[in-house]
């Protein structure tokens, strides 16, 4: 058995081979390396911690179950990103169905961990303003078309190139560039459209 | 000298912000930024947009216990035992299904022939028949083909007493 795997060092080819043999140690390495990143993507897509955990867990289980189908023609991270985005898009479709039956506020601060942490030094007016800006930003983020949002998130959180994003989502480089531009244009408007400006 | 004829193209500023400009473009934009406060402000806004998203996610991370989450994932994955997965996969593999089906059919046919009693072949044809009283009857069966032979003596026909009719 490879000492590198045992020591927790990441060698993608070796990890992939061991994952195909369903070796637990390789799976642990995979989870440790990607769980935070995939959670970030899922959270940015859903703005819901619990759903994000479910999504990420499902992503890892899918990878574990279907590792033998991974051809190795792309990086493991590209594959993981693609599965995560698809799971998030599926979640959004299910969420829309649930939303019809039960209203779920987007920015309920009582259970939203993305709530702004303000110090006691902030006066109430500032707190309110900051909260309004944040709420507008998040609402605009959630209102972005699904793939535009996914492109934007992969760029901002993963620092992927346009080409890498295109490979992950099956888009042309030019399409990635224009979608990022459109996302930022809308989000910029949400930050600029403030009272008094 | 800064290029004052360069028109502010927000799409290019976007790509510059993302590190997606060609070297010549990069140099030109860098020179332009030194002279254009609007484009500098645009770049600041782009960084603010990025920052807001990262801050949102960072706050969510603080609420997460990733060690516990890792265990949760491992527990869920362990429920899919490799042996069960492999067995399931091999049974439903199309490469095994066809030969397995052929073997099963052969086994069924073999067992069927092994335990099925041999069908007795009946007489191939009725040679003769009669209506009358029968004096004596003998029913025989041939050993090889298991054909039934009925010997009888017709009482009313005295000349046939020694000439039994074979059916």
mmCIF file of C-alpha atoms in Angstrom:
data_model
loop_
_atom_site.group_PDB
_atom_site.id
_atom_site.type_symbol
_atom_site.label_atom_id
_atom_site.label_comp_id
_atom_site.label_asym_id
_atom_site.label_seq_id
_atom_site.Cartn_x
_atom_site.Cartn_y
_atom_site.Cartn_z
ATOM 1 C CA UNK A 1 0.000 0.000 0.000
ATOM 2 C CA UNK A 2 1.303 3.449 -0.924
ATOM 3 C CA UNK A 3 2.829 5.391 1.958
ATOM 4 C CA UNK A 4 1.669 8.588 0.300
ATOM 5 C CA UNK A 5 -1.947 7.560 0.643
ATOM 6 C CA UNK A 6 -1.425 6.414 4.204
ATOM 7 C CA UNK A 7 0.284 9.684 5.093
ATOM 8 C CA UNK A 8 -2.604 11.682 3.653
ATOM 9 C CA UNK A 9 -0.668 13.114 0.739
ATOM 10 C CA UNK A 10 -2.688 13.845 -2.347
ATOM 11 C CA UNK A 11 -1.698 12.029 -5.507
ATOM 12 C CA UNK A 12 -4.743 12.265 -7.727
ATOM 13 C CA UNK A 13 -4.020 9.255 -9.951
ATOM 14 C CA UNK A 14 -3.315 6.992 -7.014
ATOM 15 C CA UNK A 15 -6.349 8.229 -5.127
ATOM 16 C CA UNK A 16 -8.552 7.616 -8.174
ATOM 17 C CA UNK A 17 -7.233 4.055 -8.555
ATOM 18 C CA UNK A 18 -7.870 3.329 -4.903
ATOM 19 C CA UNK A 19 -11.299 4.912 -5.040
ATOM 20 C CA UNK A 20 -12.182 2.563 -7.883
ATOM 21 C CA UNK A 21 -11.260 -0.306 -5.562
ATOM 22 C CA UNK A 22 -13.552 1.245 -2.946
ATOM 23 C CA UNK A 23 -10.704 1.748 -0.469
ATOM 24 C CA UNK A 24 -11.888 3.720 2.503
ATOM 25 C CA UNK A 25 -8.631 5.528 3.113
ATOM 26 C CA UNK A 26 -8.760 7.063 -0.362
ATOM 27 C CA UNK A 27 -12.345 8.099 0.190
ATOM 28 C CA UNK A 28 -11.400 9.799 3.468
ATOM 29 C CA UNK A 29 -8.741 11.769 1.626
ATOM 30 C CA UNK A 30 -11.241 12.781 -1.028
ATOM 31 C CA UNK A 31 -13.759 13.976 1.547
ATOM 32 C CA UNK A 32 -11.173 15.908 3.540
ATOM 33 C CA UNK A 33 -9.798 17.599 0.480
ATOM 34 C CA UNK A 34 -13.085 18.671 -1.073
ATOM 35 C CA UNK A 35 -15.810 18.861 1.544
ATOM 36 C CA UNK A 36 -15.249 22.510 2.475
ATOM 37 C CA UNK A 37 -14.996 23.618 -1.138
ATOM 38 C CA UNK A 38 -18.073 21.724 -2.227
ATOM 39 C CA UNK A 39 -19.962 23.020 0.783
ATOM 40 C CA UNK A 40 -19.037 26.577 -0.229
ATOM 41 C CA UNK A 41 -20.388 26.033 -3.713
ATOM 42 C CA UNK A 42 -23.556 24.387 -2.462
ATOM 43 C CA UNK A 43 -24.118 27.112 0.109
ATOM 44 C CA UNK A 44 -23.615 29.892 -2.402
ATOM 45 C CA UNK A 45 -26.148 28.170 -4.672
ATOM 46 C CA UNK A 46 -28.762 27.432 -2.015
ATOM 47 C CA UNK A 47 -28.033 29.817 0.882
ATOM 48 C CA UNK A 48 -29.202 26.977 3.107
ATOM 49 C CA UNK A 49 -26.727 25.166 5.365
ATOM 50 C CA UNK A 50 -28.788 22.069 5.938
ATOM 51 C CA UNK A 51 -29.544 21.581 2.267
ATOM 52 C CA UNK A 52 -25.919 22.248 1.440
ATOM 53 C CA UNK A 53 -24.830 19.459 3.778
ATOM 54 C CA UNK A 54 -27.318 17.079 2.199
ATOM 55 C CA UNK A 55 -26.166 18.038 -1.272
ATOM 56 C CA UNK A 56 -22.488 17.604 -0.488
ATOM 57 C CA UNK A 57 -23.094 14.255 1.199
ATOM 58 C CA UNK A 58 -25.032 13.099 -1.838
ATOM 59 C CA UNK A 59 -22.223 14.253 -4.111
ATOM 60 C CA UNK A 60 -19.669 12.173 -2.209
ATOM 61 C CA UNK A 61 -21.940 9.136 -2.156
ATOM 62 C CA UNK A 62 -22.490 9.419 -5.903
ATOM 63 C CA UNK A 63 -18.766 9.624 -6.447
ATOM 64 C CA UNK A 64 -18.196 6.624 -4.192
ATOM 65 C CA UNK A 65 -20.832 4.563 -5.988
ATOM 66 C CA UNK A 66 -19.882 5.478 -9.518
ATOM 67 C CA UNK A 67 -16.130 5.938 -9.269
ATOM 68 C CA UNK A 68 -15.557 3.077 -11.690
ATOM 69 C CA UNK A 69 -17.300 5.128 -14.361
ATOM 70 C CA UNK A 70 -14.835 8.003 -13.988
ATOM 71 C CA UNK A 71 -12.743 7.843 -17.131
ATOM 72 C CA UNK A 72 -9.978 10.141 -15.944
ATOM 73 C CA UNK A 73 -10.187 12.377 -19.017
ATOM 74 C CA UNK A 74 -10.785 15.372 -16.744
ATOM 75 C CA UNK A 75 -9.555 16.372 -13.344
ATOM 76 C CA UNK A 76 -11.353 14.942 -10.354
ATOM 77 C CA UNK A 77 -12.219 18.472 -9.211
ATOM 78 C CA UNK A 78 -13.946 19.192 -12.539
ATOM 79 C CA UNK A 79 -16.095 16.108 -12.104
ATOM 80 C CA UNK A 80 -16.908 17.001 -8.507
ATOM 81 C CA UNK A 81 -17.845 20.539 -9.479
ATOM 82 C CA UNK A 82 -20.136 19.268 -12.206
ATOM 83 C CA UNK A 83 -21.921 16.829 -9.890
ATOM 84 C CA UNK A 84 -22.244 19.460 -7.162
ATOM 85 C CA UNK A 85 -23.742 22.053 -9.491
ATOM 86 C CA UNK A 86 -26.162 19.488 -10.917
ATOM 87 C CA UNK A 87 -27.237 18.453 -7.431
ATOM 88 C CA UNK A 88 -27.763 22.106 -6.535
ATOM 89 C CA UNK A 89 -29.823 22.680 -9.673
ATOM 90 C CA UNK A 90 -31.925 19.623 -8.814
ATOM 91 C CA UNK A 91 -32.332 20.993 -5.309
ATOM 92 C CA UNK A 92 -33.554 24.314 -6.679
ATOM 93 C CA UNK A 93 -36.176 22.562 -8.778
ATOM 94 C CA UNK A 94 -37.400 20.598 -5.745
ATOM 95 C CA UNK A 95 -37.290 23.790 -3.640
ATOM 96 C CA UNK A 96 -39.552 25.575 -6.089
ATOM 97 C CA UNK A 97 -42.102 22.796 -5.712
ATOM 98 C CA UNK A 98 -41.882 22.926 -1.929
ATOM 99 C CA UNK A 99 -42.091 26.709 -1.938
ATOM 100 C CA UNK A 100 -45.521 26.548 -3.551
ATOM 101 C CA UNK A 101 -46.847 24.710 -0.537
ATOM 102 C CA UNK A 102 -44.955 26.437 2.224
ATOM 103 C CA UNK A 103 -43.539 29.928 2.190
ATOM 104 C CA UNK A 104 -39.925 29.984 3.242
ATOM 105 C CA UNK A 105 -38.364 33.370 3.755
ATOM 106 C CA UNK A 106 -35.055 33.777 2.024
ATOM 107 C CA UNK A 107 -33.411 35.829 4.711
ATOM 108 C CA UNK A 108 -34.780 34.751 8.023
ATOM 109 C CA UNK A 109 -31.989 35.937 10.248
ATOM 110 C CA UNK A 110 -32.909 33.660 13.123
ATOM 111 C CA UNK A 111 -31.709 30.549 11.292
ATOM 112 C CA UNK A 112 -29.493 31.986 8.598
ATOM 113 C CA UNK A 113 -25.823 31.499 9.444
ATOM 114 C CA UNK A 114 -24.884 34.065 6.808
ATOM 115 C CA UNK A 115 -26.354 36.755 9.011
ATOM 116 C CA UNK A 116 -24.125 39.746 9.320
ATOM 117 C CA UNK A 117 -22.129 39.780 12.503
ATOM 118 C CA UNK A 118 -22.145 43.323 13.732
ATOM 119 C CA UNK A 119 -20.410 44.601 16.780
ATOM 120 C CA UNK A 120 -22.231 46.509 19.481
ATOM 121 C CA UNK A 121 -20.523 49.654 18.228
ATOM 122 C CA UNK A 122 -22.767 49.695 15.152
ATOM 123 C CA UNK A 123 -25.745 51.989 15.561
ATOM 124 C CA UNK A 124 -29.205 50.655 14.641
ATOM 125 C CA UNK A 125 -29.333 52.676 11.441
ATOM 126 C CA UNK A 126 -26.060 51.229 10.210
ATOM 127 C CA UNK A 127 -27.149 47.733 11.168
ATOM 128 C CA UNK A 128 -30.349 48.149 9.222
ATOM 129 C CA UNK A 129 -28.569 49.538 6.181
ATOM 130 C CA UNK A 130 -25.997 46.794 6.150
ATOM 131 C CA UNK A 131 -28.740 44.191 6.500
ATOM 132 C CA UNK A 132 -30.717 45.734 3.648
ATOM 133 C CA UNK A 133 -27.706 45.722 1.356
ATOM 134 C CA UNK A 134 -26.914 42.157 2.261
ATOM 135 C CA UNK A 135 -30.523 41.048 1.769
ATOM 136 C CA UNK A 136 -30.680 42.760 -1.637
ATOM 137 C CA UNK A 137 -27.396 41.191 -2.656
ATOM 138 C CA UNK A 138 -28.503 37.701 -1.611
ATOM 139 C CA UNK A 139 -31.913 38.109 -3.194
ATOM 140 C CA UNK A 140 -30.271 39.172 -6.443
ATOM 141 C CA UNK A 141 -27.876 36.243 -6.199
ATOM 142 C CA UNK A 142 -30.752 33.821 -5.727
ATOM 143 C CA UNK A 143 -32.688 35.376 -8.582
ATOM 144 C CA UNK A 144 -29.877 34.856 -11.089
ATOM 145 C CA UNK A 145 -30.584 32.219 -13.733
ATOM 146 C CA UNK A 146 -29.304 28.887 -12.475
ATOM 147 C CA UNK A 147 -26.393 28.354 -14.795
ATOM 148 C CA UNK A 148 -25.364 32.002 -14.614
ATOM 149 C CA UNK A 149 -25.274 31.675 -10.878
ATOM 150 C CA UNK A 150 -23.268 28.453 -11.051
ATOM 151 C CA UNK A 151 -20.731 30.046 -13.411
ATOM 152 C CA UNK A 152 -20.366 33.076 -11.167
ATOM 153 C CA UNK A 153 -19.942 30.963 -8.030
ATOM 154 C CA UNK A 154 -17.338 28.678 -9.555
ATOM 155 C CA UNK A 155 -15.376 31.720 -10.674
ATOM 156 C CA UNK A 156 -15.597 33.594 -7.394
ATOM 157 C CA UNK A 157 -15.219 30.731 -4.920
ATOM 158 C CA UNK A 158 -13.042 28.272 -6.796
ATOM 159 C CA UNK A 159 -11.034 30.743 -8.862
ATOM 160 C CA UNK A 160 -11.502 28.551 -11.897
ATOM 161 C CA UNK A 161 -10.587 29.852 -15.321
ATOM 162 C CA UNK A 162 -13.290 30.434 -17.925
ATOM 163 C CA UNK A 163 -12.065 27.348 -19.728
ATOM 164 C CA UNK A 164 -12.217 25.172 -16.603
ATOM 165 C CA UNK A 165 -15.710 26.407 -15.819
ATOM 166 C CA UNK A 166 -16.738 25.682 -19.392
ATOM 167 C CA UNK A 167 -15.349 22.149 -19.093
ATOM 168 C CA UNK A 168 -17.201 21.561 -15.825
ATOM 169 C CA UNK A 169 -20.548 22.860 -17.035
ATOM 170 C CA UNK A 170 -20.386 22.078 -20.720
ATOM 171 C CA UNK A 171 -20.246 25.710 -21.840
ATOM 172 C CA UNK A 172 -18.121 27.643 -24.305
ATOM 173 C CA UNK A 173 -15.544 30.041 -22.971
ATOM 174 C CA UNK A 174 -17.340 33.031 -24.437
ATOM 175 C CA UNK A 175 -20.606 31.959 -22.801
ATOM 176 C CA UNK A 176 -18.867 31.679 -19.431
ATOM 177 C CA UNK A 177 -17.409 35.174 -19.812
ATOM 178 C CA UNK A 178 -20.723 36.780 -20.746
ATOM 179 C CA UNK A 179 -22.614 35.041 -17.939
ATOM 180 C CA UNK A 180 -20.104 36.176 -15.350
ATOM 181 C CA UNK A 181 -20.342 39.684 -16.716
ATOM 182 C CA UNK A 182 -24.167 39.600 -16.544
ATOM 183 C CA UNK A 183 -24.142 38.234 -13.002
ATOM 184 C CA UNK A 184 -21.837 40.974 -11.825
ATOM 185 C CA UNK A 185 -23.861 43.640 -13.609
ATOM 186 C CA UNK A 186 -26.985 42.613 -11.671
ATOM 187 C CA UNK A 187 -25.193 42.212 -8.378
ATOM 188 C CA UNK A 188 -23.501 45.559 -8.818
ATOM 189 C CA UNK A 189 -26.915 47.140 -9.298
ATOM 190 C CA UNK A 190 -28.141 45.553 -6.057
ATOM 191 C CA UNK A 191 -25.285 47.186 -4.196
ATOM 192 C CA UNK A 192 -25.634 50.538 -5.911
ATOM 193 C CA UNK A 193 -29.405 50.877 -5.642
ATOM 194 C CA UNK A 194 -29.289 52.311 -2.153
ATOM 195 C CA UNK A 195 -31.286 55.151 -0.663
ATOM 196 C CA UNK A 196 -29.465 58.433 -0.874
ATOM 197 C CA UNK A 197 -27.085 57.418 -3.630
ATOM 198 C CA UNK B 1 2.235 57.260 -21.708
ATOM 199 C CA UNK B 2 -1.347 56.224 -20.876
ATOM 200 C CA UNK B 3 -3.639 55.485 -23.763
ATOM 201 C CA UNK B 4 -6.324 58.165 -23.503
ATOM 202 C CA UNK B 5 -8.126 56.948 -26.603
ATOM 203 C CA UNK B 6 -8.943 53.652 -24.903
ATOM 204 C CA UNK B 7 -12.680 53.540 -24.318
ATOM 205 C CA UNK B 8 -13.824 52.019 -21.068
ATOM 206 C CA UNK B 9 -15.123 48.581 -21.811
ATOM 207 C CA UNK B 10 -16.651 47.045 -18.739
ATOM 208 C CA UNK B 11 -16.488 43.594 -20.225
ATOM 209 C CA UNK B 12 -12.735 43.927 -20.579
ATOM 210 C CA UNK B 13 -12.431 45.202 -17.012
ATOM 211 C CA UNK B 14 -14.322 42.069 -15.984
ATOM 212 C CA UNK B 15 -11.910 39.842 -17.811
ATOM 213 C CA UNK B 16 -8.990 41.783 -16.444
ATOM 214 C CA UNK B 17 -10.361 41.270 -12.934
ATOM 215 C CA UNK B 18 -10.598 37.528 -13.690
ATOM 216 C CA UNK B 19 -7.095 37.284 -15.126
ATOM 217 C CA UNK B 20 -8.504 36.328 -18.515
ATOM 218 C CA UNK B 21 -6.945 39.023 -20.671
ATOM 219 C CA UNK B 22 -4.134 38.476 -23.153
ATOM 220 C CA UNK B 23 -0.762 39.983 -22.245
ATOM 221 C CA UNK B 24 -1.139 42.915 -24.646
ATOM 222 C CA UNK B 25 -4.636 43.602 -23.315
ATOM 223 C CA UNK B 26 -3.405 43.404 -19.755
ATOM 224 C CA UNK B 27 -0.714 46.004 -20.335
ATOM 225 C CA UNK B 28 -3.131 48.328 -22.081
ATOM 226 C CA UNK B 29 -5.745 48.037 -19.340
ATOM 227 C CA UNK B 30 -3.174 48.546 -16.602
ATOM 228 C CA UNK B 31 -2.027 51.746 -18.271
ATOM 229 C CA UNK B 32 -5.624 52.867 -18.721
ATOM 230 C CA UNK B 33 -6.486 52.236 -15.090
ATOM 231 C CA UNK B 34 -3.808 54.683 -14.043
ATOM 232 C CA UNK B 35 -5.665 57.421 -15.878
ATOM 233 C CA UNK B 36 -9.319 56.420 -15.556
ATOM 234 C CA UNK B 37 -11.017 56.765 -12.158
ATOM 235 C CA UNK B 38 -14.272 55.305 -13.513
ATOM 236 C CA UNK B 39 -12.593 52.051 -14.487
ATOM 237 C CA UNK B 40 -10.738 51.963 -11.196
ATOM 238 C CA UNK B 41 -14.052 52.358 -9.431
ATOM 239 C CA UNK B 42 -15.500 49.601 -11.586
ATOM 240 C CA UNK B 43 -12.665 47.320 -10.524
ATOM 241 C CA UNK B 44 -13.334 48.206 -6.877
ATOM 242 C CA UNK B 45 -17.009 47.325 -7.313
ATOM 243 C CA UNK B 46 -16.091 43.966 -8.823
ATOM 244 C CA UNK B 47 -13.874 43.232 -5.852
ATOM 245 C CA UNK B 48 -16.701 44.238 -3.533
ATOM 246 C CA UNK B 49 -19.079 41.833 -5.277
ATOM 247 C CA UNK B 50 -16.558 39.007 -4.899
ATOM 248 C CA UNK B 51 -15.936 39.942 -1.285
ATOM 249 C CA UNK B 52 -19.627 39.887 -0.364
ATOM 250 C CA UNK B 53 -20.035 36.376 -1.687
ATOM 251 C CA UNK B 54 -16.933 35.101 0.091
ATOM 252 C CA UNK B 55 -18.036 36.739 3.349
ATOM 253 C CA UNK B 56 -21.444 35.078 3.065
ATOM 254 C CA UNK B 57 -19.885 31.668 2.587
ATOM 255 C CA UNK B 58 -17.246 32.250 5.253
ATOM 256 C CA UNK B 59 -19.902 32.949 7.841
ATOM 257 C CA UNK B 60 -21.671 29.713 6.932
ATOM 258 C CA UNK B 61 -18.374 27.841 7.295
ATOM 259 C CA UNK B 62 -18.036 29.022 10.875
ATOM 260 C CA UNK B 63 -21.260 27.210 11.715
ATOM 261 C CA UNK B 64 -20.059 23.954 10.182
ATOM 262 C CA UNK B 65 -18.384 21.126 12.095
ATOM 263 C CA UNK B 66 -16.476 19.597 9.216
ATOM 264 C CA UNK B 67 -15.001 16.762 11.295
ATOM 265 C CA UNK B 68 -18.429 15.604 12.298
ATOM 266 C CA UNK B 69 -19.650 16.078 8.732
ATOM 267 C CA UNK B 70 -16.800 13.894 7.482
ATOM 268 C CA UNK B 71 -17.866 11.100 9.843
ATOM 269 C CA UNK B 72 -21.442 11.446 8.696
ATOM 270 C CA UNK B 73 -20.379 11.020 5.083
ATOM 271 C CA UNK B 74 -18.193 8.015 5.888
ATOM 272 C CA UNK B 75 -21.001 6.336 7.809
ATOM 273 C CA UNK B 76 -23.346 6.818 4.894
ATOM 274 C CA UNK B 77 -20.773 5.469 2.455
ATOM 275 C CA UNK B 78 -20.057 2.388 4.608
ATOM 276 C CA UNK B 79 -23.650 1.336 4.212
ATOM 277 C CA UNK B 80 -22.766 0.584 0.613
ATOM 278 C CA UNK B 81 -20.454 -2.374 1.228
ATOM 279 C CA UNK B 82 -17.982 -3.040 -1.545
ATOM 280 C CA UNK B 83 -18.793 -6.739 -1.651
ATOM 281 C CA UNK B 84 -22.478 -6.090 -1.998
ATOM 282 C CA UNK B 85 -21.850 -3.507 -4.674
ATOM 283 C CA UNK B 86 -19.550 -5.822 -6.590
ATOM 284 C CA UNK B 87 -21.917 -8.722 -6.281
ATOM 285 C CA UNK B 88 -24.831 -6.621 -7.397
ATOM 286 C CA UNK B 89 -22.843 -5.269 -10.280
ATOM 287 C CA UNK B 90 -21.643 -8.704 -11.399
ATOM 288 C CA UNK B 91 -25.088 -10.261 -11.266
ATOM 289 C CA UNK B 92 -26.567 -7.538 -13.388
ATOM 290 C CA UNK B 93 -23.648 -7.268 -15.718
ATOM 291 C CA UNK B 94 -24.829 -7.908 -19.242
ATOM 292 C CA UNK B 95 -21.602 -9.777 -19.915
ATOM 293 C CA UNK B 96 -22.658 -12.468 -17.479
ATOM 294 C CA UNK B 97 -26.385 -12.333 -18.005
ATOM 295 C CA UNK B 98 -26.467 -13.985 -21.446
ATOM 296 C CA UNK B 99 -24.209 -16.946 -20.682
ATOM 297 C CA UNK B 100 -25.920 -17.347 -17.316
ATOM 298 C CA UNK B 101 -29.319 -17.436 -18.985
ATOM 299 C CA UNK B 102 -28.094 -19.995 -21.536
ATOM 300 C CA UNK B 103 -26.650 -22.166 -18.772
ATOM 301 C CA UNK B 104 -29.884 -21.946 -16.806
ATOM 302 C CA UNK B 105 -31.914 -23.034 -19.810
ATOM 303 C CA UNK B 106 -29.616 -26.011 -20.411
ATOM 304 C CA UNK B 107 -29.858 -27.079 -16.786
ATOM 305 C CA UNK B 108 -33.636 -26.881 -16.848
ATOM 306 C CA UNK B 109 -33.816 -28.930 -20.059
ATOM 307 C CA UNK B 110 -31.401 -31.526 -18.655
ATOM 308 C CA UNK B 111 -33.316 -31.928 -15.402
ATOM 309 C CA UNK B 112 -36.544 -32.098 -17.264
ATOM 310 C CA UNK B 113 -35.260 -34.923 -19.465
ATOM 311 C CA UNK B 114 -33.697 -36.700 -16.508
ATOM 312 C CA UNK B 115 -36.828 -36.932 -14.436
ATOM 313 C CA UNK B 116 -39.452 -37.018 -17.103
ATOM 314 C CA UNK B 117 -40.761 -40.600 -17.592
ATOM 315 C CA UNK B 118 -40.408 -41.928 -21.076
ATOM 316 C CA UNK B 119 -43.515 -41.443 -23.021
ATOM 317 C CA UNK B 120 -44.955 -44.672 -24.106
ATOM 318 C CA UNK B 121 -45.467 -44.655 -27.745
ATOM 319 C CA UNK B 122 -48.861 -45.891 -28.589
ATOM 320 C CA UNK B 123 -49.607 -48.026 -31.503
ATOM 321 C CA UNK B 124 -48.874 -46.389 -34.765
ATOM 322 C CA UNK B 125 -52.083 -47.437 -36.333
ATOM 323 C CA UNK B 126 -55.122 -49.556 -35.729
ATOM 324 C CA UNK B 127 -54.652 -52.682 -37.847
ATOM 325 C CA UNK B 128 -58.046 -54.190 -37.270
ATOM 326 C CA UNK B 129 -61.137 -53.946 -35.095
ATOM 327 C CA UNK B 130 -64.130 -56.098 -34.415
ATOM 328 C CA UNK B 131 -67.491 -56.221 -32.757
ATOM 329 C CA UNK B 132 -68.244 -59.415 -30.877
ATOM 330 C CA UNK B 133 -67.507 -61.499 -27.873
ATOM 331 C CA UNK B 134 -63.947 -62.117 -26.938
ATOM 332 C CA UNK B 135 -62.856 -65.439 -25.524
ATOM 333 C CA UNK B 136 -59.439 -64.641 -24.240
ATOM 334 C CA UNK B 137 -57.348 -61.556 -24.225
ATOM 335 C CA UNK B 138 -53.675 -60.973 -23.819
ATOM 336 C CA UNK B 139 -52.207 -57.505 -23.472
ATOM 337 C CA UNK B 140 -48.531 -57.264 -24.209
ATOM 338 C CA UNK B 141 -45.958 -54.489 -24.565
ATOM 339 C CA UNK B 142 -42.881 -54.556 -26.720
ATOM 340 C CA UNK B 143 -39.659 -53.984 -24.832
ATOM 341 C CA UNK B 144 -37.931 -51.634 -27.218
ATOM 342 C CA UNK B 145 -40.602 -49.281 -28.417
ATOM 343 C CA UNK B 146 -43.119 -50.075 -25.723
ATOM 344 C CA UNK B 147 -45.911 -50.627 -28.141
ATOM 345 C CA UNK B 148 -49.107 -52.142 -26.766
ATOM 346 C CA UNK B 149 -50.231 -55.387 -28.304
ATOM 347 C CA UNK B 150 -53.636 -56.805 -27.535
ATOM 348 C CA UNK B 151 -54.266 -60.427 -28.386
ATOM 349 C CA UNK B 152 -57.835 -61.683 -28.295
ATOM 350 C CA UNK B 153 -59.826 -64.632 -29.517
ATOM 351 C CA UNK B 154 -63.216 -64.064 -31.056
ATOM 352 C CA UNK B 155 -65.691 -66.683 -29.859
ATOM 353 C CA UNK B 156 -68.129 -66.656 -32.803
ATOM 354 C CA UNK B 157 -65.499 -67.161 -35.398
ATOM 355 C CA UNK B 158 -64.185 -70.649 -34.750
ATOM 356 C CA UNK B 159 -61.747 -70.554 -37.684
ATOM 357 C CA UNK B 160 -60.075 -67.474 -36.031
ATOM 358 C CA UNK B 161 -59.528 -69.136 -32.639
ATOM 359 C CA UNK B 162 -55.942 -69.969 -33.597
ATOM 360 C CA UNK B 163 -55.463 -66.841 -35.547
ATOM 361 C CA UNK B 164 -55.557 -64.033 -33.055
ATOM 362 C CA UNK B 165 -55.826 -60.552 -34.397
ATOM 363 C CA UNK B 166 -53.082 -58.156 -33.577
ATOM 364 C CA UNK B 167 -54.037 -54.615 -32.951
#
